[in-house]
mmCIF file with all atom_site columns, C-alpha atoms in Angstrom:
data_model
loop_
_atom_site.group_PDB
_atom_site.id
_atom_site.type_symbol
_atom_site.label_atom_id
_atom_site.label_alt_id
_atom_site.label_comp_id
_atom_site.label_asym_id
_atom_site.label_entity_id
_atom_site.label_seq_id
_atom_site.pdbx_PDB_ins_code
_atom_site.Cartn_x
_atom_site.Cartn_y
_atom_site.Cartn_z
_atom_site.occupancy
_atom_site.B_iso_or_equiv
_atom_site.pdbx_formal_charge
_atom_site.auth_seq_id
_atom_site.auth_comp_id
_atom_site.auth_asym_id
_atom_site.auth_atom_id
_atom_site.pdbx_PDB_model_num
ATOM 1  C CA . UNK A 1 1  ? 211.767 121.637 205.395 1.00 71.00 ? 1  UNK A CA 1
ATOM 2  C CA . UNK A 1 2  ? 215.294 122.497 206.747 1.00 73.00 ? 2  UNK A CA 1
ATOM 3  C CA . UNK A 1 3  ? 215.971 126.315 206.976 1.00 72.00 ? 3  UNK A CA 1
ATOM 4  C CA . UNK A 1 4  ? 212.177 127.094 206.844 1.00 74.00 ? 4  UNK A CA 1
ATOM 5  C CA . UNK A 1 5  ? 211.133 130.428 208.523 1.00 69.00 ? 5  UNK A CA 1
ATOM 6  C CA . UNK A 1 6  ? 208.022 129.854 210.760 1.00 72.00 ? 6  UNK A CA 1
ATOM 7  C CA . UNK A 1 7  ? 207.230 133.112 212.248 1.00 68.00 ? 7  UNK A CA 1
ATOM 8  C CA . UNK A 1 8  ? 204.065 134.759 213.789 1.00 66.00 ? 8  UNK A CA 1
ATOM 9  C CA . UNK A 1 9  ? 203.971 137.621 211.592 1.00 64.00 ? 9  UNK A CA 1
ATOM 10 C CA . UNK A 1 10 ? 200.178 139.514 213.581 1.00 59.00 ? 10 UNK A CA 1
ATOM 11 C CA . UNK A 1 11 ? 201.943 138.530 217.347 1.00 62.00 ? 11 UNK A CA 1
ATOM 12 C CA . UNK A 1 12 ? 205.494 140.611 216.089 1.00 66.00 ? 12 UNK A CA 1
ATOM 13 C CA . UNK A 1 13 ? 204.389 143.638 214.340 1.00 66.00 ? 13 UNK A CA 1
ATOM 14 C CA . UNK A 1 14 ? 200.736 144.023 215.566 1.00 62.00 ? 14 UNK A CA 1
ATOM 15 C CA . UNK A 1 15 ? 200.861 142.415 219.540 1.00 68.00 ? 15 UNK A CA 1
ATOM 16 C CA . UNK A 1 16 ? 197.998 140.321 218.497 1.00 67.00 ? 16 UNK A CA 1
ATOM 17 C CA . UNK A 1 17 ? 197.512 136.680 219.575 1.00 70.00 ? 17 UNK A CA 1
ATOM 18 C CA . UNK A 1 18 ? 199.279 133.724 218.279 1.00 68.00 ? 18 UNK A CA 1
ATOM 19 C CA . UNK A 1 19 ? 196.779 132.758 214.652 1.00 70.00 ? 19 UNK A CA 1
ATOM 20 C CA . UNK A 1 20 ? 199.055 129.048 213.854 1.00 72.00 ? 20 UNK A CA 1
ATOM 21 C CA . UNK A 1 21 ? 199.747 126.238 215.518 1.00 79.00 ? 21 UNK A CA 1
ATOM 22 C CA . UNK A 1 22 ? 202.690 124.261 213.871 1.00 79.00 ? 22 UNK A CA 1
ATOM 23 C CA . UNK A 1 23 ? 203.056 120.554 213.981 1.00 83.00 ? 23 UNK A CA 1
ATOM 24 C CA . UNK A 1 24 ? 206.024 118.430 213.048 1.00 83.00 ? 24 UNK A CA 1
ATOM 25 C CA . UNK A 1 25 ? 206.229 115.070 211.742 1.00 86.00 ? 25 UNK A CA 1
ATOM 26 C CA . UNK A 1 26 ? 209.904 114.819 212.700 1.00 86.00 ? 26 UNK A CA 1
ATOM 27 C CA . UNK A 1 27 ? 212.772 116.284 214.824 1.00 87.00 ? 27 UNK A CA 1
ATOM 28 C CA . UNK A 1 28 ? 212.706 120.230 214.945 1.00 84.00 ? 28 UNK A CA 1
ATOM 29 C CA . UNK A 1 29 ? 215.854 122.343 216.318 1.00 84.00 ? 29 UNK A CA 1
ATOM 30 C CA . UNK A 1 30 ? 214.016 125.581 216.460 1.00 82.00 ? 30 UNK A CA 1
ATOM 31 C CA . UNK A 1 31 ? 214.863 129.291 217.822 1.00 81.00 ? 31 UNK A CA 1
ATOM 32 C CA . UNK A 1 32 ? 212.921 131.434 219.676 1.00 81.00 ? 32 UNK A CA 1
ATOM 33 C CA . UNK A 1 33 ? 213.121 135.147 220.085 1.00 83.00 ? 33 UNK A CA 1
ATOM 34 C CA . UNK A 1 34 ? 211.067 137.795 221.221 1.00 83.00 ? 34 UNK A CA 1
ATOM 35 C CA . UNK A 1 35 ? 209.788 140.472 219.204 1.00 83.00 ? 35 UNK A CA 1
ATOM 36 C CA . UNK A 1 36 ? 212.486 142.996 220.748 1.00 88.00 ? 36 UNK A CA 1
ATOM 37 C CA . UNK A 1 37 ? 215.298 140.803 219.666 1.00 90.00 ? 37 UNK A CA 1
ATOM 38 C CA . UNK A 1 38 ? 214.128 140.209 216.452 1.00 87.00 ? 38 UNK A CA 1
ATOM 39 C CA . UNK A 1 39 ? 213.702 144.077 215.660 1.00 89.00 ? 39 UNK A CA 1
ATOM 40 C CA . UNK A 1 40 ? 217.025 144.285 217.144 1.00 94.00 ? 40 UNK A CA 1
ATOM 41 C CA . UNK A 1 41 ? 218.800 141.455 214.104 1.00 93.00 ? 41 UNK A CA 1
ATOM 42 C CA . UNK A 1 42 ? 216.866 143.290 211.658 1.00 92.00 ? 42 UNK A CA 1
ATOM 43 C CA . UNK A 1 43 ? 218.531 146.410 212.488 1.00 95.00 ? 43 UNK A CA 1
ATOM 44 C CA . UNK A 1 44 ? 221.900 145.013 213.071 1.00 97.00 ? 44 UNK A CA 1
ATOM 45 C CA . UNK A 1 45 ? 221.696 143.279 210.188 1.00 96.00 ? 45 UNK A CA 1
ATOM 46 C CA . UNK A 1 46 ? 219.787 144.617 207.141 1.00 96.00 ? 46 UNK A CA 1
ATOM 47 C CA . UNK A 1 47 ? 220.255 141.460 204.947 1.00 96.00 ? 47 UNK A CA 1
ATOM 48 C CA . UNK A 1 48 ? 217.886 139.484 207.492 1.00 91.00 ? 48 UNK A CA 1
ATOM 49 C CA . UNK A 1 49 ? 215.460 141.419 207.104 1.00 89.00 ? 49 UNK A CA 1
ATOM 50 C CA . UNK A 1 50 ? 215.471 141.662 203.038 1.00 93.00 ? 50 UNK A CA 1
ATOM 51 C CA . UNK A 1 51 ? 215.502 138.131 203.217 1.00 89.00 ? 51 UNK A CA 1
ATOM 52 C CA . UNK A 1 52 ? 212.487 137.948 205.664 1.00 85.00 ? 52 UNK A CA 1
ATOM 53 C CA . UNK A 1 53 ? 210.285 140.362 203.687 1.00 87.00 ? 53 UNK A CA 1
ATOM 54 C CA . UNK A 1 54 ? 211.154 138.460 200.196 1.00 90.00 ? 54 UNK A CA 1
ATOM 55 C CA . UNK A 1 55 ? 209.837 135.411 202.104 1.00 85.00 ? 55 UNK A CA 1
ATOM 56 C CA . UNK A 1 56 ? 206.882 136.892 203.548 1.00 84.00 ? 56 UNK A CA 1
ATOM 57 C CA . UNK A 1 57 ? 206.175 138.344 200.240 1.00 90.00 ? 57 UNK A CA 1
ATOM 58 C CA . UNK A 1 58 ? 206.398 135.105 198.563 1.00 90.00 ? 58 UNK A CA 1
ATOM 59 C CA . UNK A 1 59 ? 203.910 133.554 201.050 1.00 85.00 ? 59 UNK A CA 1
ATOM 60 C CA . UNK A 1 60 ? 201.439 136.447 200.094 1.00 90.00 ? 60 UNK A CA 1
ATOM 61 C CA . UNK A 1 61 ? 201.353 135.775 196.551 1.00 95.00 ? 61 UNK A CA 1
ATOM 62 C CA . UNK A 1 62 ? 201.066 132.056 197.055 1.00 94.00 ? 62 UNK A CA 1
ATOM 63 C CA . UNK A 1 63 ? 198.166 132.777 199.189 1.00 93.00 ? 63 UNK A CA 1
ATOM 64 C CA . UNK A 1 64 ? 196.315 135.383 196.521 1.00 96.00 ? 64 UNK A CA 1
ATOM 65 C CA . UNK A 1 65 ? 196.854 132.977 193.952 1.00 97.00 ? 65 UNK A CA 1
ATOM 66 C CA . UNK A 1 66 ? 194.875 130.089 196.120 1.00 97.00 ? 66 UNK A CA 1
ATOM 67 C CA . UNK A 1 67 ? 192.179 133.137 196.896 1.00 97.00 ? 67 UNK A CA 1
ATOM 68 C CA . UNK A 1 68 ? 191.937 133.740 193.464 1.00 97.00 ? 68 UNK A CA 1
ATOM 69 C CA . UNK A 1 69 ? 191.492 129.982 192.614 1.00 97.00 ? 69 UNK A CA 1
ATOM 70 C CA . UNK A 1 70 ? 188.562 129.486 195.220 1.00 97.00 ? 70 UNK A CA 1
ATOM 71 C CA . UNK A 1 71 ? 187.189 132.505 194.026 1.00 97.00 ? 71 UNK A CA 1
ATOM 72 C CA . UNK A 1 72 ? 187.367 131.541 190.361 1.00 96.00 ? 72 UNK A CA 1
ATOM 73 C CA . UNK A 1 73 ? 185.838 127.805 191.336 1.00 96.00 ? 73 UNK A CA 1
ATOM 74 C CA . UNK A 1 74 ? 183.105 130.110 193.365 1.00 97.00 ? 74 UNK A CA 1
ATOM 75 C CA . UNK A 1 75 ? 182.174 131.661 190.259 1.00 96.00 ? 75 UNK A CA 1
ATOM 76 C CA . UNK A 1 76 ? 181.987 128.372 188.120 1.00 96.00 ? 76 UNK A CA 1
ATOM 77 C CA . UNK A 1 77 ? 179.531 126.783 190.388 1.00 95.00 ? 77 UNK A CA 1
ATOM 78 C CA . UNK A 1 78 ? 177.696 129.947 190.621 1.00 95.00 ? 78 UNK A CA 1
ATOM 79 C CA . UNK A 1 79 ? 176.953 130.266 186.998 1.00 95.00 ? 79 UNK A CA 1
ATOM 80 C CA . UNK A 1 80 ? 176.227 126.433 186.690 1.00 92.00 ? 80 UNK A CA 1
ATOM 81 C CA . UNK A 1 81 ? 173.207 127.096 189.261 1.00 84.00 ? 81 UNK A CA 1
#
């Protein structure tokens, strides 16, 4: 989707490997920049950075509501056994 942040959030703030592979079924214009440059815009300019926590924040509580779901279907075929 156009103006989609794809990020590797562990490689950035922990210096951990790479956990994603991404995969495009279409023509991507993309930017890269290294973790020192990125600190750097988020310094320089505060907003960014909002705007990058509200969407990794976003992602996290898609992601507990699909753990919850699988957890909650976990449960329902537990009690049916």
């Amino acid at each position: 989707e156009k103006g989609t942040l794809i990020s590797e959030k562990n490689q950035v703030v922990f210096n951990v490997a790479r956990t994603a592979t991404i995969r495009s079924e279409g023509e991507v214009v993309a930017l890269k920049i290294t973790k020192e440059l990125f600190f750097q815009m988020v310094s320089d300019f505060p907003a960014m950075g909002i705007e990058v926590m509200r969407e990794l924040a976003t992602r996290l509580d898609h992601t507990n509501a699909q753990l919850r779901a699988c957890r909650d279907r976990v449960r329902q075929l537990e009690a049916t056994h």
